[in-house]
mmCIF file of C-alpha atoms in Angstrom:
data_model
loop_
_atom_site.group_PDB
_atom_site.id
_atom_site.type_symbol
_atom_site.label_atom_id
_atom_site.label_comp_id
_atom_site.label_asym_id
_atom_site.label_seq_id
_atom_site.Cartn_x
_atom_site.Cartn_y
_atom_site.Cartn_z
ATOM 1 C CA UNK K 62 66.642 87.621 54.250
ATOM 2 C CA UNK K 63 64.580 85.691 56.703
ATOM 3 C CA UNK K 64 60.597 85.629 56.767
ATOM 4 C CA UNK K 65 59.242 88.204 58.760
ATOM 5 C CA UNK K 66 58.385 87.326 62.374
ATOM 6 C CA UNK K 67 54.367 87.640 61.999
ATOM 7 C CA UNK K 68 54.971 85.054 58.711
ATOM 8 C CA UNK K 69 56.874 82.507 61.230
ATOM 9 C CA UNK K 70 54.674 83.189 63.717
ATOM 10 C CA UNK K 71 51.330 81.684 61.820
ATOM 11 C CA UNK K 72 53.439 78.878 60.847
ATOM 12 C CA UNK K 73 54.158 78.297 64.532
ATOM 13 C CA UNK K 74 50.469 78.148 65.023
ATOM 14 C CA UNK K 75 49.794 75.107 62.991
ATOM 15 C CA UNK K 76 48.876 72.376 65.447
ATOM 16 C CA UNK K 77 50.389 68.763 65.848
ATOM 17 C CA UNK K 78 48.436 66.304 62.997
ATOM 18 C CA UNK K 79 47.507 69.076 60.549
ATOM 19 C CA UNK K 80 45.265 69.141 57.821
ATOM 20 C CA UNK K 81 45.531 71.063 54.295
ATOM 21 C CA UNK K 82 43.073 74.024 55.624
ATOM 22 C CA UNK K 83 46.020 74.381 58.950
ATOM 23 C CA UNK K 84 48.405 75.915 56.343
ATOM 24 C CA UNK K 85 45.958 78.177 54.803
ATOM 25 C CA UNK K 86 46.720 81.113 57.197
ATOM 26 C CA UNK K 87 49.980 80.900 56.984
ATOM 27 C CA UNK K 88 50.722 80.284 53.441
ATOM 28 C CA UNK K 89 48.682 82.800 52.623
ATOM 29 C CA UNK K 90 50.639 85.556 54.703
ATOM 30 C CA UNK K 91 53.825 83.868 53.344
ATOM 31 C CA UNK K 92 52.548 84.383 50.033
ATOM 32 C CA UNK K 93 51.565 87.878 50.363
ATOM 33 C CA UNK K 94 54.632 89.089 51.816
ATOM 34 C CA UNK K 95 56.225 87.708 48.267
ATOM 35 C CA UNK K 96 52.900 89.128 46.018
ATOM 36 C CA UNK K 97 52.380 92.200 47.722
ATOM 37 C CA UNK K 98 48.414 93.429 47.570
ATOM 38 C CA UNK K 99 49.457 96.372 46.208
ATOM 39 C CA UNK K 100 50.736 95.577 42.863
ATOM 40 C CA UNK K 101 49.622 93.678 39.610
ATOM 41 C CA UNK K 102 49.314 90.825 40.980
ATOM 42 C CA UNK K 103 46.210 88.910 42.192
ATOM 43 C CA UNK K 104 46.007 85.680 44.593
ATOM 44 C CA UNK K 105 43.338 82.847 44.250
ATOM 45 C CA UNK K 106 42.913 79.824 46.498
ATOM 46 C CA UNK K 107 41.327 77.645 44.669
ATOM 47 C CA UNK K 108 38.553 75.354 46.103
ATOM 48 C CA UNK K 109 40.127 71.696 47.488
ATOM 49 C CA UNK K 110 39.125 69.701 44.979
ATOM 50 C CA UNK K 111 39.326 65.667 45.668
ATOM 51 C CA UNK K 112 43.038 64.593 44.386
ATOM 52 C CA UNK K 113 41.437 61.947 42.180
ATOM 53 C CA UNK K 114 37.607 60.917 41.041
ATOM 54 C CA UNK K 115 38.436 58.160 44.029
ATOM 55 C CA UNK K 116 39.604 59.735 46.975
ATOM 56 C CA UNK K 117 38.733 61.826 49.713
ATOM 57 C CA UNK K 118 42.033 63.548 49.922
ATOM 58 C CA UNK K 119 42.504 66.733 48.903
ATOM 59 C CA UNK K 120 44.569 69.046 46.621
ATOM 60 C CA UNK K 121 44.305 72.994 47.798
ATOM 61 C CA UNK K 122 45.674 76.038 45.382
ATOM 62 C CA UNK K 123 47.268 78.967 45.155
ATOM 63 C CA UNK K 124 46.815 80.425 41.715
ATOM 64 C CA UNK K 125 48.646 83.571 40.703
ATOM 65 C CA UNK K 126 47.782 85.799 38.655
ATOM 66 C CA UNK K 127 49.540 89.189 36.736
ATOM 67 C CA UNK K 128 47.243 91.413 34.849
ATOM 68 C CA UNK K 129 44.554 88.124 34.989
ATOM 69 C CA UNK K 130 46.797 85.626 32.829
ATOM 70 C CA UNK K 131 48.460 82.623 35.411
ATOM 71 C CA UNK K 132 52.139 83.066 36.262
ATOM 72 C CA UNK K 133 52.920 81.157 39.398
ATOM 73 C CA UNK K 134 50.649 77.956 40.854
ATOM 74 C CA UNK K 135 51.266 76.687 44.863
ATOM 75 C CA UNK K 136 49.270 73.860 45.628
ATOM 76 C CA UNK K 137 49.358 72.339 49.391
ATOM 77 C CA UNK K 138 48.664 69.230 50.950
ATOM 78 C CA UNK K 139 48.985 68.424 54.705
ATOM 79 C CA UNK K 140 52.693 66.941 55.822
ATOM 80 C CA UNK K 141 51.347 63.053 56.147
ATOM 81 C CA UNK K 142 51.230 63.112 52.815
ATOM 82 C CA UNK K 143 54.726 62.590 51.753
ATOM 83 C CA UNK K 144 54.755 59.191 53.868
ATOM 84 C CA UNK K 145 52.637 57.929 50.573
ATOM 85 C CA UNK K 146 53.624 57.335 47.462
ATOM 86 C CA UNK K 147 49.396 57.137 46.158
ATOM 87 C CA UNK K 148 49.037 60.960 48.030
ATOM 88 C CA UNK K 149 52.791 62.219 45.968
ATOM 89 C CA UNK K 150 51.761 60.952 42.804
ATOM 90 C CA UNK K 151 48.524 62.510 43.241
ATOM 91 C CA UNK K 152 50.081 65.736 43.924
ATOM 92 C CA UNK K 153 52.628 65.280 40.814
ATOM 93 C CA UNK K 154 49.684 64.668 38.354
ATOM 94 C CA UNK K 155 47.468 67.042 39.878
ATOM 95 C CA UNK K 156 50.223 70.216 39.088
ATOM 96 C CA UNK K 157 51.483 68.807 35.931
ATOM 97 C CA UNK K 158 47.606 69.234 34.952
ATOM 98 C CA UNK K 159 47.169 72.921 35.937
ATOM 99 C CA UNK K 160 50.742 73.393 34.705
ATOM 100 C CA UNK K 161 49.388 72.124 31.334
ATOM 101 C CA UNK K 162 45.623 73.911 31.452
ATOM 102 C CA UNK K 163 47.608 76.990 32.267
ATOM 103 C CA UNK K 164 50.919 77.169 30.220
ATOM 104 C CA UNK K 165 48.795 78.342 26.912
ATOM 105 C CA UNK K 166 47.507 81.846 28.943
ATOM 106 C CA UNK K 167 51.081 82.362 30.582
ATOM 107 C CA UNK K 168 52.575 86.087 29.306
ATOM 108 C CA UNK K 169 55.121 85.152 30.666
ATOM 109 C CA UNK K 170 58.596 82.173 29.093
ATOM 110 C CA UNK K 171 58.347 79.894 32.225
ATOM 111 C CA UNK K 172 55.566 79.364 34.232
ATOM 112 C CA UNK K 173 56.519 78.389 37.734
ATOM 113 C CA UNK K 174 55.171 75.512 40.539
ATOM 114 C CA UNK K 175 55.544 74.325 43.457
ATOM 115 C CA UNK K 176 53.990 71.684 45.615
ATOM 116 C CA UNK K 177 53.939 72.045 49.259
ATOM 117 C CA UNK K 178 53.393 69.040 51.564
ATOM 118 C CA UNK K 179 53.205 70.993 54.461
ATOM 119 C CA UNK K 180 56.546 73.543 54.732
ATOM 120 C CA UNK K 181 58.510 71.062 52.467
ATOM 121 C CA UNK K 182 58.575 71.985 48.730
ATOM 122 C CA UNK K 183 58.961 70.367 45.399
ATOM 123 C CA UNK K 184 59.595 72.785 42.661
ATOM 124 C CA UNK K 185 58.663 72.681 39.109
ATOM 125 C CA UNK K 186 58.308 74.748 35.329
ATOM 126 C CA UNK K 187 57.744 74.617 31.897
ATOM 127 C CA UNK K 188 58.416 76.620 29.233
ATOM 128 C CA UNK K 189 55.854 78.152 27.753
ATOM 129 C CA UNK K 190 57.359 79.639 24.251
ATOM 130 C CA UNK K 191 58.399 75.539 23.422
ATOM 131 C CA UNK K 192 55.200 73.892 23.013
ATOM 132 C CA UNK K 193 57.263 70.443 23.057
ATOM 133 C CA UNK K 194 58.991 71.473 26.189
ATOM 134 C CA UNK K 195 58.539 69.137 29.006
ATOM 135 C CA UNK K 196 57.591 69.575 32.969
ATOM 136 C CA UNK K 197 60.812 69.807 34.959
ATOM 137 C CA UNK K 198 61.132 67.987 36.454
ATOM 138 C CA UNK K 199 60.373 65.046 34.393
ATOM 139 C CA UNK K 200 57.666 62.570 35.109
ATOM 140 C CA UNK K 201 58.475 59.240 36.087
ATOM 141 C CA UNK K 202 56.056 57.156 34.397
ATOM 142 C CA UNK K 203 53.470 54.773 35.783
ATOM 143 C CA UNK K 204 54.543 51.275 36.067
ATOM 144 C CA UNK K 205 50.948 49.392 34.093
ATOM 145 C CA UNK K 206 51.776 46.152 36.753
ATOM 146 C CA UNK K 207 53.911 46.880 39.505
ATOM 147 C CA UNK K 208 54.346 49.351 42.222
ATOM 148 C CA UNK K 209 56.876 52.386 41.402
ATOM 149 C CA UNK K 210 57.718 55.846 43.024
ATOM 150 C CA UNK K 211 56.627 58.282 40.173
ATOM 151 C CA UNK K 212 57.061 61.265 42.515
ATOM 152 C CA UNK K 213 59.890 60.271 44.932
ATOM 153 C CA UNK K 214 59.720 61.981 47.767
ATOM 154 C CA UNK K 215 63.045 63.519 47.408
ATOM 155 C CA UNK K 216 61.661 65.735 45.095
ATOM 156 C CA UNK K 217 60.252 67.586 47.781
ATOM 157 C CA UNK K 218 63.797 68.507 49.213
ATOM 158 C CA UNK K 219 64.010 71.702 50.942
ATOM 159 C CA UNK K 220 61.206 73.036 54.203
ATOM 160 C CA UNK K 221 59.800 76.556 53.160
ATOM 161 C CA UNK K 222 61.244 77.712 56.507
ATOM 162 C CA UNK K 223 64.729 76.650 56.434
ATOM 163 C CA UNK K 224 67.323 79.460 54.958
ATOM 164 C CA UNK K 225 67.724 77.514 51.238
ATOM 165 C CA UNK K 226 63.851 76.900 50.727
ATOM 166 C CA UNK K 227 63.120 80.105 51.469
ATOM 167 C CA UNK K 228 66.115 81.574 49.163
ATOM 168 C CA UNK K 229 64.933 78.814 46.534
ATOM 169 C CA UNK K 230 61.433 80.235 46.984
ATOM 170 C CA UNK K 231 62.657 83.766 46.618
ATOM 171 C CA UNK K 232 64.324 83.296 43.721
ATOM 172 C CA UNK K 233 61.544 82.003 41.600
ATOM 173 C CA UNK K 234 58.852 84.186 42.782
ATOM 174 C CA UNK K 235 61.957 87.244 41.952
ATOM 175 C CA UNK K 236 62.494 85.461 38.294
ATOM 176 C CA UNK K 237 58.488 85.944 38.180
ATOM 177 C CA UNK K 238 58.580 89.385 38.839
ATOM 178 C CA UNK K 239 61.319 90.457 36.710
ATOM 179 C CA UNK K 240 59.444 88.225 33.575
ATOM 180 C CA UNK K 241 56.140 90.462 34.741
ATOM 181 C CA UNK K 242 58.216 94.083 34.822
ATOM 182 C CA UNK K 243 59.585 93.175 31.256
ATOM 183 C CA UNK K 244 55.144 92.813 29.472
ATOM 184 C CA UNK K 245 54.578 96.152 31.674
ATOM 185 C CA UNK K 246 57.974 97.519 30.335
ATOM 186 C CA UNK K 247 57.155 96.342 26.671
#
């Protein structure tokens, strides 16, 4: 099922060059076309937040909430990003964090990420009934000498607009739902 024309349509408002704060509109029509405003669930954007203690860059989220416990997390960066393997990794640590601060007050087995870079999207979870369960997908650790890719930018394989992000999308924010209707159902 496509996105609904007014959702495409703030995406085709983005300019040429955007920044982080360009995508705010329309992820957060996207977003509440999937989280309608009239259920249990509760959207907050987070303030940007500087990536690391040494940059100017910045990391802006989408924190979701059911019944005020985290079950989903979108963070977005602007597109230029994924040219750079310091701005990836910085993305990478930045939502294994919040997937760790947040996994404890989860109701729900998996709690669900994704980083945007722009419309492309890099998908992640962890289980949060296995305390020794790792991210997914795994980290690549940091080489201590030498240059390496610890967030490849393959990762972030599929555009939120194209027919399989948005299905891929979909599907996770549907597995949400149906974790959600299962506490209210308990």
């Amino acid at each position: 099922m496509p996105w609904p024309e007014k959702v495409i349509r703030q995406f085709q408002t983005i300019p040429p060059n955007p920044i982080e704060s360009d995508f705010h509109g329309a992820y957060n029509k996207l977003l509440c076309t999937l989280f309608s405003p009239d259920t249990d669930f509760t959207v907050v954007l987070g303030y940007p937040k500087p990536a690391s203690s040494k940059s100017s860059d910045f990391i802006v989220t989408f924190e979701f909430f059911f019944e005020n416990k985290p079950v989903f997390i979108l963070e977005l960066k602007k597109p230029a990003d994924l040219c750079f393997i310091s701005s990836r990794r910085a993305a990478d640590v930045h939502i294994r964090e919040r997937l760790g601060d947040l996994a404890d007050e989860c109701p729900i087995p998996t709690l669900h990420a994704v980083s945007a870079m722009g419309t492309r999207l890099c998908f992640y979870h962890l289980d949060t009934i296995d305390v020794a369960a790792d991210i997914i997908p795994l980290g690549i650790p940091r080489h201590p000498t030498r240059v390496n890719d610890t967030a490849p930018m393959e990762r972030w394989d599929c555009d939120v607009l194209d027919a399989e992000g948005e299905a891929r999308l979909r599907a996770v924010v549907d597995s949400i739902k149906t974790a959600c209707e299962n506490i209210a159902n308990a």
